[in-house]
Short mmCIF file of C-alpha atoms in Angstrom, two decimals:
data_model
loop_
_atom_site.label_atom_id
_atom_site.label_comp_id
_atom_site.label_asym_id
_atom_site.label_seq_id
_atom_site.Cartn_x
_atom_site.Cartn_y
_atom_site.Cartn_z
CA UNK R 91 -8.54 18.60 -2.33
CA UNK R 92 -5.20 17.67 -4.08
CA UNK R 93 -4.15 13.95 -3.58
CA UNK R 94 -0.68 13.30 -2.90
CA UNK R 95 2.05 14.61 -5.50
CA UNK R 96 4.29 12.48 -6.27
CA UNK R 97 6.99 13.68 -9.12
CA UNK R 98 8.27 12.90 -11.70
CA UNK R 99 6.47 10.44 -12.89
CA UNK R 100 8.71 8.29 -14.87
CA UNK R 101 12.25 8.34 -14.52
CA UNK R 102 14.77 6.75 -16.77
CA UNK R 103 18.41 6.86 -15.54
CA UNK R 104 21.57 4.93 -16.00
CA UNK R 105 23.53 3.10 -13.57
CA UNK R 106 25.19 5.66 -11.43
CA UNK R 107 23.46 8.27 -11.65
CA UNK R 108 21.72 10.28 -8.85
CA UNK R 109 18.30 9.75 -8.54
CA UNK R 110 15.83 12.03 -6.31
CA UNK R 111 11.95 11.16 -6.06
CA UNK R 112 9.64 13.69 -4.54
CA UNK R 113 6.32 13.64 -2.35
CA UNK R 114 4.26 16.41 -1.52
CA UNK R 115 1.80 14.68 1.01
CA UNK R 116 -2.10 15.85 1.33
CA UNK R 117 -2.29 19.13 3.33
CA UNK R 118 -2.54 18.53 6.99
CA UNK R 119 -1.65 15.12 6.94
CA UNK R 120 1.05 14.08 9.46
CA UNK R 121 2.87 10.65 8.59
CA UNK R 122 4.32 10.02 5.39
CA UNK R 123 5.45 6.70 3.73
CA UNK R 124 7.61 5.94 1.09
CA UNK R 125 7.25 2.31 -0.07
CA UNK R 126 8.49 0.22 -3.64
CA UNK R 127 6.91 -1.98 -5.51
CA UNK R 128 8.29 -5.00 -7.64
CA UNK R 129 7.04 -7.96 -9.37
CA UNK R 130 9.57 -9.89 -6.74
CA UNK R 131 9.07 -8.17 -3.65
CA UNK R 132 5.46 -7.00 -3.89
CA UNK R 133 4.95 -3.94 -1.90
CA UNK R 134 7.10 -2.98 0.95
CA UNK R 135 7.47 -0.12 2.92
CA UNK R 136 11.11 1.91 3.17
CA UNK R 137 10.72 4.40 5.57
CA UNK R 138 8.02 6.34 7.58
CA UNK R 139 7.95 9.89 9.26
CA UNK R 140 6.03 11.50 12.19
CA UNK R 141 5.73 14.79 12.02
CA UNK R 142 8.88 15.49 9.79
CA UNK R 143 10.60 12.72 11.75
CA UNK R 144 11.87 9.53 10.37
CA UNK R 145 10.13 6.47 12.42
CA UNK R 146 11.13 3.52 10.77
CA UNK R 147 13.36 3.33 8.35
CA UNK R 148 14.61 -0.25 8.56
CA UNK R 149 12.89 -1.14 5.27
CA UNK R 150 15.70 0.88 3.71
CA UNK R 151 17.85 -1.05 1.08
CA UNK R 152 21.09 0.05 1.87
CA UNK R 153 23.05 3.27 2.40
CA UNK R 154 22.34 4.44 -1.42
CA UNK R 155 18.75 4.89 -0.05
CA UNK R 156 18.64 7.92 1.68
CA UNK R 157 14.94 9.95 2.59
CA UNK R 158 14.41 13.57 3.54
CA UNK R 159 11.22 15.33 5.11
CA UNK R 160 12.50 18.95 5.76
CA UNK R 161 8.64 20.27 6.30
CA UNK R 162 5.37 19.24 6.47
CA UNK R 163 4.78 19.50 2.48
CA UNK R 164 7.64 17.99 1.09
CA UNK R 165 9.82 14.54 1.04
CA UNK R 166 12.64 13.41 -0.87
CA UNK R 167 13.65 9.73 -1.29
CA UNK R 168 17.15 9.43 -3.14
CA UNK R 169 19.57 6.94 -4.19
CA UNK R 170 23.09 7.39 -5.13
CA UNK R 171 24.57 5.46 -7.12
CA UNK R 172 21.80 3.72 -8.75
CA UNK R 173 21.79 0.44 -9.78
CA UNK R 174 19.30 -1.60 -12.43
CA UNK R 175 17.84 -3.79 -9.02
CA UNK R 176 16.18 0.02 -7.93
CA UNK R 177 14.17 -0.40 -10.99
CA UNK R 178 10.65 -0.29 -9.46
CA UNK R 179 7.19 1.75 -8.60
CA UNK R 180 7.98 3.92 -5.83
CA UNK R 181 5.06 4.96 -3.92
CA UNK R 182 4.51 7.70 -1.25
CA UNK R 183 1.31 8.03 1.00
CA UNK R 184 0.29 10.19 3.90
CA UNK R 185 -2.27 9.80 6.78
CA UNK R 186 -3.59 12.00 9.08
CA UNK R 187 -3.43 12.63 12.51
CA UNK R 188 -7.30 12.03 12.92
CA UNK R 189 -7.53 8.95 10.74
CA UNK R 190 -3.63 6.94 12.04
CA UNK R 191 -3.24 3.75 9.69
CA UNK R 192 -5.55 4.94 6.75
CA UNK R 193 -3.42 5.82 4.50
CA UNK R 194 -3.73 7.31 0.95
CA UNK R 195 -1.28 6.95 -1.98
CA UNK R 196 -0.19 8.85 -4.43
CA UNK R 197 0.30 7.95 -8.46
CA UNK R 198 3.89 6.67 -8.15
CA UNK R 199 6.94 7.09 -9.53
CA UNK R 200 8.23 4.20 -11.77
CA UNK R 201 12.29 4.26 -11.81
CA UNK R 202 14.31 2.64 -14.58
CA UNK R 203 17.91 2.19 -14.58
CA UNK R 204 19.83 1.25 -17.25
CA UNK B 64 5.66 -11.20 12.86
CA UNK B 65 3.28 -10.13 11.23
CA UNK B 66 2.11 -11.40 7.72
CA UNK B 67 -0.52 -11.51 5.01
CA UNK B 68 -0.97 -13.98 2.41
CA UNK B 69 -3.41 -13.56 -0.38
CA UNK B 70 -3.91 -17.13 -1.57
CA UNK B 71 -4.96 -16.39 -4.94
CA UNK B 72 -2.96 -15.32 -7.30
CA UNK B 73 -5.30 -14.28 -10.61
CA UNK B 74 -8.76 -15.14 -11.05
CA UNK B 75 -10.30 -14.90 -14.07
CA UNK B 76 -14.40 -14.47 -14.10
CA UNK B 77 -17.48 -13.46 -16.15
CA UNK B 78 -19.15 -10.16 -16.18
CA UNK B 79 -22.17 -10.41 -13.21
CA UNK B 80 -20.42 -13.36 -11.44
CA UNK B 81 -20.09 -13.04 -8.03
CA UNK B 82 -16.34 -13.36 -6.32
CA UNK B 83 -14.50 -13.93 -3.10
CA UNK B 84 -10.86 -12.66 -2.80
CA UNK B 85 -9.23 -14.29 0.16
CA UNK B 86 -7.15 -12.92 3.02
CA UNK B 87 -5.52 -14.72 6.10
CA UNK B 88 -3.12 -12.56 8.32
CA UNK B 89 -0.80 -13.40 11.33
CA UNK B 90 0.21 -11.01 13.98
CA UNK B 91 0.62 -11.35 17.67
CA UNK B 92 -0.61 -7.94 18.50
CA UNK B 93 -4.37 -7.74 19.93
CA UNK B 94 -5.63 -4.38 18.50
CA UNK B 95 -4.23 -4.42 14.59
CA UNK B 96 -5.85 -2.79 11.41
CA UNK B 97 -7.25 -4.50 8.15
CA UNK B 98 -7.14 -3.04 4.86
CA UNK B 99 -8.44 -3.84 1.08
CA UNK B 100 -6.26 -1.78 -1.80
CA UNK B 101 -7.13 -1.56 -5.33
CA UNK B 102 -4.56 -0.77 -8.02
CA UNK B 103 -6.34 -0.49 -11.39
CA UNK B 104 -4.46 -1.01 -14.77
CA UNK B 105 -3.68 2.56 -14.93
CA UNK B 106 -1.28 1.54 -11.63
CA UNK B 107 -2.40 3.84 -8.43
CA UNK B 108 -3.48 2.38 -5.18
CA UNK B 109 -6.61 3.10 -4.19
CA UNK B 110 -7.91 3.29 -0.75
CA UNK B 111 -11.50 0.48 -0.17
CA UNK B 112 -11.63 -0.14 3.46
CA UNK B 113 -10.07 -0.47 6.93
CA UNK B 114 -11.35 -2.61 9.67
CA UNK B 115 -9.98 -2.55 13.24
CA UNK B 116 -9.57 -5.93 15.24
CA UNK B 117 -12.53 -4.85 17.46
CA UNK B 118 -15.04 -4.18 15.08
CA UNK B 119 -16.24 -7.71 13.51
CA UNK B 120 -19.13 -6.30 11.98
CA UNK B 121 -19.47 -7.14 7.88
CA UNK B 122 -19.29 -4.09 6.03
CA UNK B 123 -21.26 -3.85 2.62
CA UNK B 124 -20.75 -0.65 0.19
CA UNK B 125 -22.58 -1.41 -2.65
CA UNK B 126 -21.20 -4.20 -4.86
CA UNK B 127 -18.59 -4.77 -2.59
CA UNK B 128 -18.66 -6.74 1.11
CA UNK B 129 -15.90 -7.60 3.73
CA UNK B 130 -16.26 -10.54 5.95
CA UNK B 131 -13.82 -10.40 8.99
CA UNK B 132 -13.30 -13.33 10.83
CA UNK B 133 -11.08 -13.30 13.94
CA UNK B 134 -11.01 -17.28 14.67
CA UNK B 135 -9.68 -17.87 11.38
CA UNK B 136 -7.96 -14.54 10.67
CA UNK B 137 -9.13 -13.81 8.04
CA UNK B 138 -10.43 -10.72 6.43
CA UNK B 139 -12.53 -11.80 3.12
CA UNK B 140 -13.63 -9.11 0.02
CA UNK B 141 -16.69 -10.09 -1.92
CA UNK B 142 -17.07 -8.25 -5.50
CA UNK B 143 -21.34 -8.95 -6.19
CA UNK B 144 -21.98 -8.76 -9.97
CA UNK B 145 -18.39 -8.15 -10.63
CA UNK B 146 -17.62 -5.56 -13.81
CA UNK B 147 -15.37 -5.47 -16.37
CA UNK B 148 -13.84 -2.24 -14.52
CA UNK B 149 -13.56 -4.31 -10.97
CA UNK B 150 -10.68 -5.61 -13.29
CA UNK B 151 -7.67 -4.76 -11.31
CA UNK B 152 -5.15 -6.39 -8.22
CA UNK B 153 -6.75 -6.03 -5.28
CA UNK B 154 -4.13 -6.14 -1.98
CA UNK B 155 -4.93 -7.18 1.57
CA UNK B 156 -2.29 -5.32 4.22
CA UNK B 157 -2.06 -5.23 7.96
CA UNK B 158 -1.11 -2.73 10.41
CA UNK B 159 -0.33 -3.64 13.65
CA UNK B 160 -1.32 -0.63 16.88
CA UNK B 161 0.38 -1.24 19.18
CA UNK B 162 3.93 0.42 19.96
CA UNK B 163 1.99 3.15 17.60
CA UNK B 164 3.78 2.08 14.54
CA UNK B 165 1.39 2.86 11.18
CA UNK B 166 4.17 0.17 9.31
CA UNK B 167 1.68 -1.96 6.55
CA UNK B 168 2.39 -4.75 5.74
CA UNK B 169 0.81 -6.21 2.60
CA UNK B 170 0.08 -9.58 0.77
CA UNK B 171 1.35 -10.22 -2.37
CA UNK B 172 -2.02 -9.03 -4.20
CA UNK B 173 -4.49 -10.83 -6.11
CA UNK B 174 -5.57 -9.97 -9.86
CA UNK B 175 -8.94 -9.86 -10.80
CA UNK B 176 -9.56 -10.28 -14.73
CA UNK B 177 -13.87 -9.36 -15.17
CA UNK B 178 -14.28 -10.83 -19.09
CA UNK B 179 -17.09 -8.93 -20.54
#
Protein backbone atom coordinates (compact mmCIF):
# COMPACT_ATOMS: atom_id res chain seq x y z
CA UNK A 1 0.00 0.00 0.00
CA UNK A 2 1.00 3.63 -0.92
CA UNK A 3 2.33 5.71 2.09
CA UNK A 4 1.20 9.12 2.37
CA UNK A 5 1.84 11.59 -0.71
CA UNK A 6 2.99 14.44 0.09
CA UNK A 7 3.89 16.94 -3.04
CA UNK A 8 6.02 18.68 -4.20
CA UNK A 9 8.79 17.87 -2.64
CA UNK A 10 10.93 20.86 -2.55
CA UNK A 11 9.67 24.16 -3.04
CA UNK A 12 11.64 27.27 -3.60
CA UNK A 13 9.62 30.54 -3.62
CA UNK A 14 10.18 34.18 -2.96
CA UNK A 15 8.70 36.32 -0.45
CA UNK A 16 5.16 36.87 -1.49
CA UNK A 17 4.40 34.45 -3.35
CA UNK A 18 1.55 31.88 -2.93
CA UNK A 19 2.50 28.77 -1.70
CA UNK A 20 0.16 25.49 -1.71
CA UNK A 21 1.48 22.07 -0.17
CA UNK A 22 -0.48 18.93 -0.82
CA UNK A 23 -1.30 15.57 1.14
CA UNK A 24 -2.91 12.68 -0.16
CA UNK A 25 -3.32 10.60 3.15
CA UNK A 26 -3.16 6.52 3.14
CA UNK A 27 -6.48 5.12 1.80
CA UNK A 28 -9.00 4.65 4.49
CA UNK A 29 -7.36 6.54 6.97
CA UNK A 30 -9.53 9.14 8.77
CA UNK A 31 -7.47 12.01 10.61
CA UNK A 32 -4.97 13.93 8.94
CA UNK A 33 -2.16 16.20 10.34
CA UNK A 34 -0.23 18.77 8.97
CA UNK A 35 2.75 19.68 11.19
CA UNK A 36 6.39 21.88 10.48
CA UNK A 37 9.51 21.27 11.38
CA UNK A 38 12.47 23.74 12.23
CA UNK A 39 15.78 23.66 13.75
CA UNK A 40 14.05 26.35 16.36
CA UNK A 41 10.79 25.01 16.93
CA UNK A 42 11.31 21.26 16.54
CA UNK A 43 8.22 19.62 15.42
CA UNK A 44 4.84 21.04 15.97
CA UNK A 45 1.63 20.30 14.82
CA UNK A 46 -0.65 23.08 12.72
CA UNK A 47 -3.80 21.68 12.26
CA UNK A 48 -5.73 18.31 12.43
CA UNK A 49 -8.97 16.97 10.66
CA UNK A 50 -11.65 14.33 11.50
CA UNK A 51 -13.21 13.06 8.87
CA UNK A 52 -12.67 16.07 6.42
CA UNK A 53 -13.20 18.33 9.44
CA UNK A 54 -10.71 20.66 10.89
CA UNK A 55 -10.22 19.73 14.81
CA UNK A 56 -7.58 21.76 15.96
CA UNK A 57 -6.15 24.20 14.26
CA UNK A 58 -4.72 26.46 16.96
CA UNK A 59 -1.16 25.47 16.02
CA UNK A 60 -1.76 27.68 13.00
CA UNK A 61 0.81 30.59 12.54
CA UNK A 62 -1.30 33.23 11.56
CA UNK A 63 -3.99 34.04 8.99
CA UNK A 64 -1.38 33.44 5.93
CA UNK A 65 -1.75 29.75 7.06
CA UNK A 66 -4.74 28.52 5.73
CA UNK A 67 -5.56 24.30 5.37
CA UNK A 68 -8.13 22.58 3.20
CA UNK A 69 -9.48 18.85 3.34
CA UNK A 70 -12.30 18.88 0.65
CA UNK A 71 -12.40 14.76 0.65
CA UNK A 72 -11.10 11.97 2.16
CA UNK A 73 -7.90 11.78 -0.30
CA UNK A 74 -6.75 15.10 -0.48
CA UNK A 75 -5.44 18.22 1.80
CA UNK A 76 -4.06 21.45 1.02
CA UNK A 77 -2.01 23.58 3.47
CA UNK A 78 -1.32 27.18 1.96
CA UNK A 79 0.22 30.35 2.84
CA UNK A 80 -0.22 33.65 1.28
CA UNK A 81 2.01 35.86 1.35
CA UNK A 82 4.99 33.96 2.24
CA UNK A 83 7.59 35.07 4.21
CA UNK A 84 11.48 33.64 4.70
CA UNK A 85 10.34 32.55 8.70
CA UNK A 86 7.85 29.68 6.67
CA UNK A 87 11.07 28.26 5.55
CA UNK A 88 10.73 24.73 7.02
CA UNK A 89 9.87 20.73 6.57
CA UNK A 90 6.28 20.50 6.38
CA UNK A 91 4.98 17.22 7.23
CA UNK A 92 1.52 15.56 6.77
CA UNK A 93 0.41 12.18 8.45
CA UNK A 94 -2.79 10.23 8.66
CA UNK A 95 -4.19 7.61 11.14
CA UNK A 96 -6.85 5.43 11.04
CA UNK A 97 -9.97 5.01 12.55
CA UNK A 98 -8.93 1.49 13.97
CA UNK A 99 -5.46 2.46 15.14
CA UNK A 100 -6.46 6.62 16.76
CA UNK A 101 -2.97 8.23 17.80
CA UNK A 102 -0.66 6.01 15.54
CA UNK A 103 0.09 8.00 13.12
CA UNK A 104 2.20 7.65 9.91
CA UNK A 105 4.07 10.39 7.99
CA UNK A 106 4.70 11.11 4.85
CA UNK A 107 8.26 12.31 3.07
CA UNK A 108 7.75 16.05 3.59
CA UNK A 109 7.79 18.96 1.89
CA UNK A 110 10.79 21.32 2.58
CA UNK A 111 9.70 25.15 1.76
CA UNK A 112 12.24 27.86 1.02
CA UNK A 113 11.52 31.40 0.70
CA UNK A 114 13.63 33.80 -0.50
CA UNK B 1 0.18 20.88 29.74
CA UNK B 2 1.55 18.48 28.38
CA UNK B 3 5.35 18.15 27.50
CA UNK B 4 8.28 16.00 26.46
CA UNK B 5 11.80 16.63 26.94
CA UNK B 6 14.46 14.50 25.40
CA UNK B 7 17.47 15.26 27.59
CA UNK B 8 20.04 14.41 25.19
CA UNK B 9 20.80 16.24 22.59
CA UNK B 10 23.51 14.08 20.24
CA UNK B 11 25.26 11.12 21.29
CA UNK B 12 27.94 9.92 19.60
CA UNK B 13 28.84 5.92 20.00
CA UNK B 14 30.76 2.92 18.56
CA UNK B 15 29.45 0.34 16.26
CA UNK B 16 28.03 -2.77 18.78
CA UNK B 17 27.75 -0.41 21.82
CA UNK B 18 24.76 -0.57 23.53
CA UNK B 19 22.57 2.88 24.11
CA UNK B 20 19.81 4.43 26.13
CA UNK B 21 17.90 7.45 24.64
CA UNK B 22 15.99 9.17 27.37
CA UNK B 23 12.40 10.40 27.61
CA UNK B 24 10.49 12.15 30.55
CA UNK B 25 6.90 13.51 29.73
CA UNK B 26 4.34 15.62 31.75
CA UNK B 27 0.66 15.55 31.26
CA UNK B 28 -2.21 15.62 33.64
CA UNK B 29 -4.38 13.32 31.69
CA UNK B 30 -4.62 9.55 33.09
CA UNK B 31 -4.95 7.49 29.83
CA UNK B 32 -2.19 9.26 27.28
CA UNK B 33 -0.11 7.58 24.42
CA UNK B 34 3.79 7.14 24.09
CA UNK B 35 5.60 7.16 20.96
CA UNK B 36 9.39 6.60 19.59
CA UNK B 37 9.98 8.35 15.86
CA UNK B 38 12.92 7.86 13.75
CA UNK B 39 13.94 10.34 11.06
CA UNK B 40 16.95 8.95 9.17
CA UNK B 41 19.42 11.26 7.22
CA UNK B 42 17.40 10.92 4.19
CA UNK B 43 14.68 13.13 6.50
CA UNK B 44 11.19 11.01 6.81
CA UNK B 45 9.68 10.08 10.08
CA UNK B 46 9.34 6.79 10.68
CA UNK B 47 6.85 5.12 12.82
CA UNK B 48 8.87 2.52 16.03
CA UNK B 49 6.35 2.19 18.68
CA UNK B 50 3.34 3.38 20.72
CA UNK B 51 2.67 2.52 24.25
CA UNK B 52 -0.59 3.40 26.08
CA UNK B 53 -0.46 4.60 29.84
CA UNK B 54 -2.01 1.23 30.86
CA UNK B 55 0.19 -1.09 29.38
CA UNK B 56 3.68 -0.96 31.44
CA UNK B 57 4.92 -3.95 29.96
CA UNK B 58 8.73 -3.57 28.24
CA UNK B 59 8.51 -4.13 24.72
CA UNK B 60 11.62 -5.68 22.87
CA UNK B 61 11.69 -5.92 18.83
CA UNK B 62 14.86 -7.10 18.08
CA UNK B 63 17.75 -4.69 18.70
CA UNK B 64 15.56 -2.29 20.01
CA UNK B 65 13.68 -2.17 23.76
CA UNK B 66 11.32 0.41 25.48
CA UNK B 67 11.24 0.72 29.16
CA UNK B 68 8.08 2.65 30.41
CA UNK B 69 8.06 3.84 33.70
CA UNK B 70 4.97 5.58 35.12
CA UNK B 71 6.52 6.78 38.66
CA UNK B 72 9.11 8.60 36.92
CA UNK B 73 7.40 9.28 33.57
CA UNK B 74 9.42 8.24 31.65
CA UNK B 75 9.39 6.24 28.52
CA UNK B 76 13.17 4.96 27.79
CA UNK B 77 14.48 3.43 24.04
CA UNK B 78 17.38 1.06 24.22
CA UNK B 79 19.34 0.54 20.72
CA UNK B 80 21.42 -3.22 21.65
CA UNK B 81 24.51 -3.46 19.38
CA UNK B 82 23.74 -0.17 17.84
CA UNK B 83 24.66 0.11 13.78
CA UNK B 84 26.04 2.49 11.78
CA UNK B 85 22.41 2.74 10.06
CA UNK B 86 20.63 3.25 13.74
CA UNK B 87 22.41 6.62 12.85
CA UNK B 88 19.55 8.99 12.81
CA UNK B 89 17.30 11.53 15.45
CA UNK B 90 15.19 9.58 17.21
CA UNK B 91 11.92 11.72 18.78
CA UNK B 92 9.86 10.89 21.84
CA UNK B 93 6.04 12.52 21.47
CA UNK B 94 2.95 12.30 23.58
CA UNK B 95 -0.62 12.15 22.91
CA UNK B 96 -2.91 12.81 25.39
CA UNK B 97 -6.85 10.59 25.14
CA UNK B 98 -8.81 12.12 26.67
CA UNK B 99 -11.29 14.88 25.18
CA UNK B 100 -10.36 12.48 21.99
CA UNK B 101 -7.83 14.84 20.69
CA UNK B 102 -4.92 12.72 18.52
CA UNK B 103 -2.73 16.38 19.00
CA UNK B 104 1.29 14.99 19.50
CA UNK B 105 3.25 16.60 21.07
CA UNK B 106 6.97 15.90 20.63
CA UNK B 107 10.45 16.45 22.32
CA UNK B 108 12.95 18.20 20.72
CA UNK B 109 14.68 14.86 19.33
CA UNK B 110 17.84 13.28 20.06
CA UNK B 111 20.65 12.41 17.36
CA UNK B 112 22.25 9.30 17.34
CA UNK B 113 25.78 9.28 15.45
CA UNK B 114 26.79 4.97 15.26
CA UNK B 115 30.82 5.47 14.17
CA UNK B 116 31.71 2.39 12.33
Amino acid sequence: DAGVIQSPRHEVTEMGQEVTLRCKPISGHNSLFWYRQTMMRGLELLIYFNNNVPIDDSGMPEDRFSAKMPNASFSTLKIQPSEPRDSAVYFCASSSRENTHEQYFGPGTRLTVT
Amino acid sequence: AQKVTQAQTEISVVEKEDVTLDCVYETRDTTYYLFWYKQPPSGELVFLIRRNSFDEQNEISGRYSWNFQKSTSSFNFTITASQVVDSAVYFCALSEAQGGSEKLVFGKGTKLTVNP
